[in-house]
Amino acid sequence: MFDRAFNIWDKLRTSLWFVPLVMTVLAVVLREVAVAIDASLDDGWALQRWWLNSGSGDDARNLLSTLVAALITMASVMFSITMVVLSLASNQYGSRLVRTYMSDLRTQLALGTFAMTIVYCLLILRTVEQDIPPSEVPHVSVTASLVLALVCIVTLLLFLHVVARSTIAEQIIQRVTDELEDSIERMLPALDGRSCEPAPEDVLPCDMAECAATVRSREEGYVQAIEYEDLAELAARHDVVIRLDFRAGTFMCKEGWLAKVHPAHALCPAIEEAIRENILIGARRTPTQDIEFSIRHLVDVALRALSPGINDPNTAIAVIDRLRGALARLMGKRLPSTTYRDEEGTVRVVGDYTGFGGIFDAAFHQIRQAGAPYPAVVIHLLRAIGRLAEHVRVEEQRDALLRHAGMIAAAGLRGLEEPRDRADIEEVRAAVEDKLRRTP
């Protein structure tokens, strides 16, 4: 249930409407508070305070009307700037990074401040009649609208500063890296010395292929979360074994194989429905259980930078540096198990285990393929792997890094004719492989 709730929260925090909507509701509350304060004050109290509005009803209505018109204009400018930035980010760094911009709380608060102020001014405008004398005007409410308008002006200036900085490549890479590191800290506990997950064939019943029934998906989309513990409890209650040959982030077709249940005769409609309810499928991938989700975002930035239209190897090198930092922290974590047992130790659920090899594949494969024509990128990738050797904790990590070091060097040497560049790659490769082999 935590993963399902986190998935809902992730949708809310990466939307541009949630925070402004909450702040719009806050405008209604603020209006009620301001009107109540005005009602509790003496008629002449506000007229004696220089810092409060002290005009007639016509003056107050004119002020509020001007504020509403000006704020709507500024809000339109802000929304236009936001759309332009999202469009530029999509073209320059990939459409998937639009999600990162939309999740920026500063942008959401800026939009919400304008929405709240406009709604508040409109609500106060309704309470101010045209011909009422100054003593009956809600001066505190009108003054609050002016204060909120001044806050909007400051917010617009700060928003322009944030937008200007957000287009810098290093800032974008840092944003995506922060999300990746949050996922690592949230999902993964510290490594406890366990090497790797056992192969499914070692824990599944020997007649799983022949004596299992298939549960098919009724939805199409990406697997966003799998409630393994609930599935294990379900399997223990009905004395069955459930096999899942996919993980979070996998695309599931309608009527695709969602699960295998052993033994086949134990499968009933209630179990089928419960399995479907505990596998959340949606239109897009999310970082709820998918550690490769944010890695893919970083890789997308590097791939765009290495494309012929942009040709910016330095941005790709910056991505490699951030990937190395995140992977170094990840190598000190234990990857979540996909084999679940009941209280008696009987295997009940077996899922698809990624392993460090799969994570390194997601981080390095595409950058290696796109960066092969750039010796600087190839050498930097090899050196990054060499620095990751300092963080090796288990043999699985060392073997995966050795494999990638060989593939990266081979890709860089394949089409390279300059002897000095080839010698540099060979030299770095030998040093990296030696360092990995000597890692305890």
GROMACS .gro file of C-alpha atoms in nm:
model
  440
    1MET     CA    1   0.000   0.000   0.000
    2PHE     CA    2   0.294   0.233   0.060
    3ASP     CA    3   0.410   0.194  -0.300
    4ARG     CA    4   0.060   0.260  -0.430
    5ALA     CA    5   0.030   0.571  -0.212
    6PHE     CA    6   0.377   0.690  -0.319
    7ASN     CA    7   0.277   0.647  -0.682
    8ILE     CA    8  -0.029   0.869  -0.629
    9TRP     CA    9   0.183   1.127  -0.447
   10ASP     CA   10   0.438   1.121  -0.732
   11LYS     CA   11   0.160   1.204  -0.980
   12LEU     CA   12   0.047   1.496  -0.766
   13ARG     CA   13   0.391   1.643  -0.703
   14THR     CA   14   0.483   1.630  -1.073
   15SER     CA   15   0.168   1.815  -1.183
   16LEU     CA   16   0.134   2.189  -1.234
   17TRP     CA   17  -0.222   2.203  -1.100
   18PHE     CA   18  -0.205   2.053  -0.750
   19VAL     CA   19  -0.018   2.325  -0.558
   20PRO     CA   20  -0.200   2.613  -0.737
   21LEU     CA   21  -0.532   2.444  -0.662
   22VAL     CA   22  -0.446   2.414  -0.292
   23MET     CA   23  -0.341   2.777  -0.283
   24THR     CA   24  -0.663   2.880  -0.459
   25VAL     CA   25  -0.860   2.711  -0.183
   26LEU     CA   26  -0.637   2.896   0.062
   27ALA     CA   27  -0.752   3.222  -0.100
   28VAL     CA   28  -1.109   3.145   0.007
   29VAL     CA   29  -0.994   3.084   0.364
   30LEU     CA   30  -0.786   3.403   0.360
   31ARG     CA   31  -1.085   3.602   0.240
   32GLU     CA   32  -1.302   3.474   0.527
   33VAL     CA   33  -1.030   3.560   0.779
   34ALA     CA   34  -0.983   3.911   0.640
   35VAL     CA   35  -1.356   3.983   0.634
   36ALA     CA   36  -1.389   3.856   0.993
   37ILE     CA   37  -1.108   4.089   1.104
   38ASP     CA   38  -1.279   4.384   0.934
   39ALA     CA   39  -1.607   4.300   1.105
   40SER     CA   40  -1.443   4.289   1.447
   41LEU     CA   41  -1.283   4.636   1.418
   42ASP     CA   42  -1.440   4.972   1.503
   43ASP     CA   43  -1.570   5.172   1.210
   44GLY     CA   44  -1.310   5.447   1.243
   45TRP     CA   45  -1.012   5.234   1.345
   46ALA     CA   46  -0.882   5.167   0.994
   47LEU     CA   47  -0.917   5.532   0.891
   48GLN     CA   48  -0.666   5.628   1.161
   49ARG     CA   49  -0.391   5.394   1.033
   50TRP     CA   50  -0.178   5.536   0.753
   51TRP     CA   51  -0.061   5.192   0.640
   52LEU     CA   52  -0.416   5.070   0.571
   53ASN     CA   53  -0.631   5.155   0.271
   54SER     CA   54  -0.863   5.442   0.369
   55GLY     CA   55  -1.052   5.529   0.051
   56SER     CA   56  -1.419   5.509  -0.034
   57GLY     CA   57  -1.602   5.221  -0.194
   58ASP     CA   58  -1.530   5.355  -0.543
   59ASP     CA   59  -1.159   5.386  -0.462
   60ALA     CA   60  -1.146   5.032  -0.329
   61ARG     CA   61  -1.327   4.888  -0.631
   62ASN     CA   62  -1.101   5.076  -0.871
   63LEU     CA   63  -0.792   4.948  -0.687
   64LEU     CA   64  -0.914   4.589  -0.685
   65SER     CA   65  -1.017   4.600  -1.051
   66THR     CA   66  -0.677   4.736  -1.150
   67LEU     CA   67  -0.499   4.471  -0.946
   68VAL     CA   68  -0.702   4.190  -1.100
   69ALA     CA   69  -0.632   4.310  -1.455
   70ALA     CA   70  -0.260   4.357  -1.385
   71LEU     CA   71  -0.225   4.022  -1.209
   72ILE     CA   72  -0.401   3.833  -1.488
   73THR     CA   73  -0.159   3.992  -1.737
   74MET     CA   74   0.145   3.898  -1.527
   75ALA     CA   75   0.008   3.547  -1.474
   76SER     CA   76  -0.032   3.508  -1.850
   77VAL     CA   77   0.330   3.610  -1.895
   78MET     CA   78   0.439   3.359  -1.631
   79PHE     CA   79   0.240   3.075  -1.787
   80SER     CA   80   0.384   3.165  -2.129
   81ILE     CA   81   0.739   3.159  -1.992
   82THR     CA   82   0.670   2.822  -1.830
   83MET     CA   83   0.546   2.674  -2.158
   84VAL     CA   84   0.846   2.811  -2.349
   85VAL     CA   85   1.088   2.661  -2.096
   86LEU     CA   86   0.911   2.325  -2.111
   87SER     CA   87   0.927   2.333  -2.490
   88LEU     CA   88   1.298   2.419  -2.490
   89ALA     CA   89   1.373   2.147  -2.234
   90SER     CA   90   1.182   1.894  -2.441
   91ASN     CA   91   1.370   1.981  -2.761
   92GLN     CA   92   1.715   2.018  -2.605
   93TYR     CA   93   1.723   1.746  -2.340
   94GLY     CA   94   1.432   1.514  -2.416
   95SER     CA   95   1.060   1.516  -2.348
   96ARG     CA   96   1.097   1.295  -2.040
   97LEU     CA   97   1.271   1.580  -1.857
   98VAL     CA   98   0.952   1.787  -1.871
   99ARG     CA   99   0.845   1.586  -1.568
  100THR     CA  100   1.148   1.716  -1.376
  101TYR     CA  101   1.056   2.077  -1.454
  102MET     CA  102   0.694   2.022  -1.356
  103SER     CA  103   0.796   1.877  -1.021
  104ASP     CA  104   0.991   2.193  -0.927
  105LEU     CA  105   0.815   2.327  -0.616
  106ARG     CA  106   0.935   2.681  -0.685
  107THR     CA  107   0.752   2.691  -1.017
  108GLN     CA  108   0.438   2.546  -0.862
  109LEU     CA  109   0.443   2.798  -0.577
  110ALA     CA  110   0.494   3.087  -0.819
  111LEU     CA  111   0.195   2.984  -1.028
  112GLY     CA  112  -0.006   2.920  -0.711
  113THR     CA  113   0.074   3.264  -0.569
  114PHE     CA  114  -0.073   3.437  -0.873
  115ALA     CA  115  -0.378   3.209  -0.881
  116MET     CA  116  -0.440   3.265  -0.508
  117THR     CA  117  -0.406   3.644  -0.534
  118ILE     CA  118  -0.637   3.674  -0.835
  119VAL     CA  119  -0.907   3.464  -0.669
  120TYR     CA  120  -0.872   3.657  -0.343
  121CYS     CA  121  -0.904   3.996  -0.518
  122LEU     CA  122  -1.214   3.877  -0.706
  123LEU     CA  123  -1.375   3.756  -0.384
  124ILE     CA  124  -1.302   4.083  -0.203
  125LEU     CA  125  -1.427   4.282  -0.503
  126ARG     CA  126  -1.767   4.119  -0.455
  127THR     CA  127  -1.787   4.242  -0.095
  128VAL     CA  128  -1.712   4.607  -0.176
  129GLU     CA  129  -2.016   4.799  -0.296
  130GLN     CA  130  -1.971   5.102  -0.516
  131ASP     CA  131  -2.131   5.382  -0.310
  132ILE     CA  132  -2.052   5.277   0.047
  133PRO     CA  133  -1.879   5.538   0.271
  134PRO     CA  134  -1.513   5.494   0.379
  135SER     CA  135  -1.615   5.378   0.727
  136GLU     CA  136  -1.791   5.071   0.583
  137VAL     CA  137  -1.518   4.965   0.341
  138PRO     CA  138  -1.332   4.644   0.447
  139HIS     CA  139  -0.997   4.821   0.461
  140VAL     CA  140  -0.800   4.526   0.602
  141SER     CA  141  -0.925   4.302   0.320
  142VAL     CA  142  -0.840   4.558   0.053
  143THR     CA  143  -0.495   4.621   0.203
  144ALA     CA  144  -0.429   4.246   0.209
  145SER     CA  145  -0.500   4.231  -0.164
  146LEU     CA  146  -0.244   4.505  -0.223
  147VAL     CA  147   0.014   4.318  -0.011
  148LEU     CA  148  -0.051   3.998  -0.208
  149ALA     CA  149  -0.003   4.190  -0.532
  150LEU     CA  150   0.337   4.312  -0.411
  151VAL     CA  151   0.425   3.951  -0.319
  152CYS     CA  152   0.332   3.851  -0.676
  153ILE     CA  153   0.574   4.109  -0.818
  154VAL     CA  154   0.859   3.974  -0.604
  155THR     CA  155   0.756   3.619  -0.698
  156LEU     CA  156   0.772   3.705  -1.068
  157LEU     CA  157   1.126   3.838  -1.031
  158LEU     CA  158   1.238   3.528  -0.841
  159PHE     CA  159   1.063   3.306  -1.095
  160LEU     CA  160   1.255   3.468  -1.382
  161HIS     CA  161   1.578   3.404  -1.193
  162VAL     CA  162   1.488   3.038  -1.138
  163VAL     CA  163   1.388   2.991  -1.503
  164ALA     CA  164   1.711   3.147  -1.628
  165ARG     CA  165   1.921   2.914  -1.413
  166SER     CA  166   1.712   2.609  -1.498
  167THR     CA  167   1.819   2.618  -1.863
  168ILE     CA  168   2.186   2.560  -1.773
  169ALA     CA  169   2.288   2.203  -1.855
  170GLU     CA  170   2.462   2.146  -1.520
  171GLN     CA  171   2.148   2.255  -1.333
  172ILE     CA  172   1.932   2.014  -1.531
  173ILE     CA  173   2.175   1.729  -1.471
  174GLN     CA  174   2.182   1.812  -1.099
  175ARG     CA  175   1.800   1.805  -1.080
  176VAL     CA  176   1.780   1.460  -1.238
  177THR     CA  177   2.064   1.334  -1.020
  178ASP     CA  178   1.888   1.454  -0.706
  179GLU     CA  179   1.579   1.254  -0.801
  180LEU     CA  180   1.793   0.946  -0.866
  181GLU     CA  181   1.966   0.978  -0.529
  182ASP     CA  182   1.629   1.026  -0.355
  183SER     CA  183   1.512   0.700  -0.512
  184ILE     CA  184   1.828   0.522  -0.399
  185GLU     CA  185   1.791   0.642  -0.040
  186ARG     CA  186   1.418   0.568  -0.030
  187MET     CA  187   1.419   0.224  -0.190
  188LEU     CA  188   1.742   0.056  -0.091
  189PRO     CA  189   1.878  -0.042   0.253
  190ALA     CA  190   2.249  -0.072   0.327
  191LEU     CA  191   2.432  -0.367   0.174
  192ASP     CA  192   2.458  -0.656   0.419
  193GLY     CA  193   2.710  -0.869   0.239
  194ARG     CA  194   2.459  -1.078   0.044
  195SER     CA  195   2.596  -1.135  -0.304
  196CYS     CA  196   2.302  -1.173  -0.538
  197GLU     CA  197   1.949  -1.306  -0.570
  198PRO     CA  198   1.920  -1.681  -0.633
  199ALA     CA  199   1.810  -1.784  -0.982
  200PRO     CA  200   1.435  -1.850  -1.013
  201GLU     CA  201   1.504  -2.208  -1.120
  202ASP     CA  202   1.670  -2.274  -0.784
  203VAL     CA  203   1.368  -2.180  -0.572
  204LEU     CA  204   1.067  -2.256  -0.792
  205PRO     CA  205   0.893  -2.596  -0.795
  206CYS     CA  206   1.059  -2.830  -1.043
  207ASP     CA  207   0.731  -2.877  -1.233
  208MET     CA  208   0.650  -2.505  -1.249
  209ALA     CA  209   0.643  -2.494  -1.630
  210GLU     CA  210   0.415  -2.794  -1.669
  211CYS     CA  211   0.178  -2.750  -1.374
  212ALA     CA  212   0.118  -2.374  -1.358
  213ALA     CA  213  -0.180  -2.172  -1.473
  214THR     CA  214  -0.152  -1.830  -1.637
  215VAL     CA  215  -0.311  -1.507  -1.516
  216ARG     CA  216  -0.347  -1.255  -1.798
  217SER     CA  217  -0.348  -0.876  -1.779
  218ARG     CA  218  -0.665  -0.679  -1.846
  219GLU     CA  219  -0.473  -0.353  -1.886
  220GLU     CA  220  -0.200  -0.224  -2.113
  221GLY     CA  221   0.078   0.004  -1.998
  222TYR     CA  222   0.387   0.016  -1.779
  223VAL     CA  223   0.413  -0.176  -1.454
  224GLN     CA  224   0.444   0.100  -1.194
  225ALA     CA  225   0.448  -0.099  -0.871
  226ILE     CA  226   0.420  -0.459  -0.752
  227GLU     CA  227   0.290  -0.527  -0.403
  228TYR     CA  228   0.516  -0.828  -0.335
  229GLU     CA  229   0.429  -0.864   0.032
  230ASP     CA  230   0.055  -0.865  -0.036
  231LEU     CA  231   0.109  -1.120  -0.312
  232ALA     CA  232   0.314  -1.337  -0.075
  233GLU     CA  233   0.038  -1.322   0.186
  234LEU     CA  234  -0.217  -1.414  -0.081
  235ALA     CA  235  -0.004  -1.707  -0.199
  236ALA     CA  236   0.046  -1.836   0.155
  237ARG     CA  237  -0.324  -1.814   0.230
  238HIS     CA  238  -0.411  -2.026  -0.075
  239ASP     CA  239  -0.096  -2.244  -0.061
  240VAL     CA  240   0.027  -2.153  -0.410
  241VAL     CA  241   0.347  -2.017  -0.568
  242ILE     CA  242   0.330  -1.706  -0.787
  243ARG     CA  243   0.591  -1.641  -1.056
  244LEU     CA  244   0.634  -1.294  -1.213
  245ASP     CA  245   0.872  -1.271  -1.510
  246PHE     CA  246   0.881  -0.892  -1.518
  247ARG     CA  247   0.965  -0.603  -1.287
  248ALA     CA  248   0.855  -0.244  -1.233
  249GLY     CA  249   0.913  -0.045  -1.551
  250THR     CA  250   0.826  -0.329  -1.788
  251PHE     CA  251   0.561  -0.267  -2.054
  252MET     CA  252   0.264  -0.500  -2.021
  253CYS     CA  253   0.034  -0.580  -2.313
  254LYS     CA  254  -0.335  -0.642  -2.270
  255GLU     CA  255  -0.391  -1.016  -2.229
  256GLY     CA  256  -0.018  -1.055  -2.166
  257TRP     CA  257   0.114  -1.307  -1.912
  258LEU     CA  258   0.079  -1.130  -1.581
  259ALA     CA  259   0.166  -1.421  -1.352
  260LYS     CA  260   0.206  -1.798  -1.329
  261VAL     CA  261   0.031  -1.976  -1.042
  262HIS     CA  262   0.138  -2.320  -0.921
  263PRO     CA  263  -0.042  -2.557  -0.890
  264ALA     CA  264  -0.284  -2.481  -1.172
  265HIS     CA  265  -0.589  -2.639  -1.004
  266ALA     CA  266  -0.564  -2.392  -0.714
  267LEU     CA  267  -0.620  -2.091  -0.938
  268CYS     CA  268  -0.966  -1.938  -0.899
  269PRO     CA  269  -1.127  -1.605  -1.000
  270ALA     CA  270  -1.064  -1.458  -0.654
  271ILE     CA  271  -0.688  -1.524  -0.679
  272GLU     CA  272  -0.677  -1.386  -1.034
  273GLU     CA  273  -0.848  -1.064  -0.930
  274ALA     CA  274  -0.626  -1.024  -0.624
  275ILE     CA  275  -0.311  -1.065  -0.836
  276ARG     CA  276  -0.431  -0.799  -1.080
  277GLU     CA  277  -0.510  -0.559  -0.795
  278ASN     CA  278  -0.159  -0.594  -0.651
  279ILE     CA  279   0.016  -0.513  -0.980
  280LEU     CA  280  -0.030  -0.144  -1.061
  281ILE     CA  281  -0.023  -0.067  -1.435
  282GLY     CA  282  -0.029   0.288  -1.573
  283ALA     CA  283   0.037   0.496  -1.883
  284ARG     CA  284   0.396   0.586  -1.792
  285ARG     CA  285   0.692   0.467  -1.588
  286THR     CA  286   0.739   0.605  -1.238
  287PRO     CA  287   1.024   0.598  -0.983
  288THR     CA  288   0.809   0.415  -0.728
  289GLN     CA  289   0.996   0.083  -0.761
  290ASP     CA  290   1.189   0.148  -1.082
  291ILE     CA  291   1.549   0.243  -0.995
  292GLU     CA  292   1.633   0.258  -1.367
  293PHE     CA  293   1.373   0.532  -1.423
  294SER     CA  294   1.593   0.823  -1.312
  295ILE     CA  295   1.904   0.659  -1.458
  296ARG     CA  296   1.730   0.665  -1.794
  297HIS     CA  297   1.662   1.039  -1.755
  298LEU     CA  298   2.033   1.108  -1.703
  299VAL     CA  299   2.122   0.886  -1.997
  300ASP     CA  300   1.873   1.076  -2.215
  301VAL     CA  301   2.060   1.402  -2.149
  302ALA     CA  302   2.388   1.240  -2.256
  303LEU     CA  303   2.233   1.089  -2.568
  304ARG     CA  304   2.090   1.426  -2.675
  305ALA     CA  305   2.428   1.589  -2.616
  306LEU     CA  306   2.603   1.326  -2.831
  307SER     CA  307   2.352   1.347  -3.117
  308PRO     CA  308   2.485   1.495  -3.447
  309GLY     CA  309   2.249   1.791  -3.421
  310ILE     CA  310   2.388   1.905  -3.084
  311ASN     CA  311   2.738   1.748  -3.069
  312ASP     CA  312   2.822   1.848  -2.710
  313PRO     CA  313   3.054   1.585  -2.557
  314ASN     CA  314   3.122   1.802  -2.251
  315THR     CA  315   2.758   1.771  -2.137
  316ALA     CA  316   2.785   1.393  -2.181
  317ILE     CA  317   3.098   1.396  -1.967
  318ALA     CA  318   2.911   1.591  -1.697
  319VAL     CA  319   2.637   1.324  -1.705
  320ILE     CA  320   2.897   1.050  -1.665
  321ASP     CA  321   3.035   1.227  -1.357
  322ARG     CA  322   2.690   1.246  -1.197
  323LEU     CA  323   2.614   0.887  -1.289
  324ARG     CA  324   2.937   0.779  -1.122
  325GLY     CA  325   2.846   0.962  -0.803
  326ALA     CA  326   2.498   0.807  -0.791
  327LEU     CA  327   2.622   0.457  -0.878
  328ALA     CA  328   2.891   0.480  -0.610
  329ARG     CA  329   2.620   0.534  -0.349
  330LEU     CA  330   2.401   0.265  -0.503
  331MET     CA  331   2.682   0.009  -0.480
  332GLY     CA  332   2.669   0.044  -0.102
  333LYS     CA  333   2.301  -0.052  -0.103
  334ARG     CA  334   2.123  -0.385  -0.118
  335LEU     CA  335   1.895  -0.427  -0.415
  336PRO     CA  336   1.538  -0.520  -0.319
  337SER     CA  337   1.465  -0.890  -0.317
  338THR     CA  338   1.203  -1.032  -0.551
  339THR     CA  339   1.182  -1.370  -0.375
  340TYR     CA  340   0.933  -1.374  -0.088
  341ARG     CA  341   0.870  -1.655   0.160
  342ASP     CA  342   0.601  -1.718   0.418
  343GLU     CA  343   0.659  -1.751   0.791
  344GLU     CA  344   0.758  -2.117   0.750
  345GLY     CA  345   1.024  -2.035   0.490
  346THR     CA  346   0.832  -2.165   0.188
  347VAL     CA  347   0.884  -1.966  -0.132
  348ARG     CA  348   0.560  -1.796  -0.230
  349VAL     CA  349   0.647  -1.521  -0.481
  350VAL     CA  350   0.938  -1.509  -0.727
  351GLY     CA  351   0.987  -1.199  -0.942
  352ASP     CA  352   1.234  -1.084  -1.203
  353TYR     CA  353   1.558  -0.978  -1.032
  354THR     CA  354   1.754  -0.693  -1.191
  355GLY     CA  355   2.091  -0.715  -1.018
  356PHE     CA  356   2.376  -0.468  -1.037
  357GLY     CA  357   2.455  -0.593  -1.385
  358GLY     CA  358   2.117  -0.477  -1.512
  359ILE     CA  359   2.157  -0.137  -1.347
  360PHE     CA  360   2.503  -0.088  -1.497
  361ASP     CA  361   2.360  -0.190  -1.835
  362ALA     CA  362   2.098   0.085  -1.809
  363ALA     CA  363   2.365   0.339  -1.711
  364PHE     CA  364   2.639   0.255  -1.964
  365HIS     CA  365   2.505   0.070  -2.269
  366GLN     CA  366   2.348   0.359  -2.461
  367ILE     CA  367   2.616   0.613  -2.366
  368ARG     CA  368   2.881   0.367  -2.486
  369GLN     CA  369   2.701   0.315  -2.816
  370ALA     CA  370   2.645   0.688  -2.879
  371GLY     CA  371   2.985   0.799  -2.745
  372ALA     CA  372   3.201   0.546  -2.933
  373PRO     CA  373   3.310   0.805  -3.198
  374TYR     CA  374   3.432   1.042  -2.922
  375PRO     CA  375   3.763   0.927  -2.765
  376ALA     CA  376   3.722   1.179  -2.480
  377VAL     CA  377   3.386   1.027  -2.384
  378VAL     CA  378   3.521   0.672  -2.409
  379ILE     CA  379   3.822   0.753  -2.189
  380HIS     CA  380   3.602   0.933  -1.937
  381LEU     CA  381   3.367   0.635  -1.920
  382LEU     CA  382   3.659   0.402  -1.855
  383ARG     CA  383   3.798   0.629  -1.585
  384ALA     CA  384   3.454   0.649  -1.423
  385ILE     CA  385   3.445   0.270  -1.404
  386GLY     CA  386   3.795   0.278  -1.257
  387ARG     CA  387   3.678   0.511  -0.982
  388LEU     CA  388   3.374   0.291  -0.920
  389ALA     CA  389   3.616   0.009  -0.845
  390GLU     CA  390   3.682   0.184  -0.513
  391HIS     CA  391   3.320   0.116  -0.413
  392VAL     CA  392   3.293  -0.252  -0.509
  393ARG     CA  393   3.132  -0.452  -0.229
  394VAL     CA  394   3.035  -0.782  -0.390
  395GLU     CA  395   3.166  -0.996  -0.673
  396GLU     CA  396   2.858  -0.926  -0.885
  397GLN     CA  397   2.955  -0.558  -0.901
  398ARG     CA  398   3.315  -0.631  -0.999
  399ASP     CA  399   3.215  -0.873  -1.276
  400ALA     CA  400   2.965  -0.627  -1.423
  401LEU     CA  401   3.217  -0.341  -1.421
  402LEU     CA  402   3.484  -0.558  -1.584
  403ARG     CA  403   3.239  -0.654  -1.857
  404HIS     CA  404   3.149  -0.292  -1.927
  405ALA     CA  405   3.513  -0.179  -1.927
  406GLY     CA  406   3.585  -0.433  -2.201
  407MET     CA  407   3.284  -0.334  -2.410
  408ILE     CA  408   3.355   0.040  -2.377
  409ALA     CA  409   3.719   0.002  -2.482
  410ALA     CA  410   3.624  -0.223  -2.774
  411ALA     CA  411   3.360   0.023  -2.895
  412GLY     CA  412   3.606   0.313  -2.878
  413LEU     CA  413   3.879   0.122  -3.063
  414ARG     CA  414   3.652  -0.018  -3.333
  415GLY     CA  415   3.641   0.285  -3.563
  416LEU     CA  416   3.937   0.482  -3.430
  417GLU     CA  417   4.235   0.534  -3.660
  418GLU     CA  418   4.451   0.779  -3.462
  419PRO     CA  419   4.733   0.572  -3.300
  420ARG     CA  420   4.774   0.804  -3.001
  421ASP     CA  421   4.404   0.790  -2.917
  422ARG     CA  422   4.407   0.411  -2.944
  423ALA     CA  423   4.709   0.395  -2.714
  424ASP     CA  424   4.535   0.619  -2.459
  425ILE     CA  425   4.226   0.398  -2.455
  426GLU     CA  426   4.431   0.081  -2.422
  427GLU     CA  427   4.634   0.233  -2.140
  428VAL     CA  428   4.326   0.343  -1.944
  429ARG     CA  429   4.155   0.009  -2.005
  430ALA     CA  430   4.453  -0.187  -1.870
  431ALA     CA  431   4.470   0.032  -1.561
  432VAL     CA  432   4.096   0.002  -1.494
  433GLU     CA  433   4.089  -0.377  -1.536
  434ASP     CA  434   4.395  -0.417  -1.315
  435LYS     CA  435   4.236  -0.201  -1.047
  436LEU     CA  436   3.913  -0.400  -1.059
  437ARG     CA  437   4.092  -0.734  -1.034
  438ARG     CA  438   4.291  -0.613  -0.734
  439THR     CA  439   3.982  -0.491  -0.553
  440PRO     CA  440   3.930  -0.704  -0.240
   0.00000   0.00000   0.00000
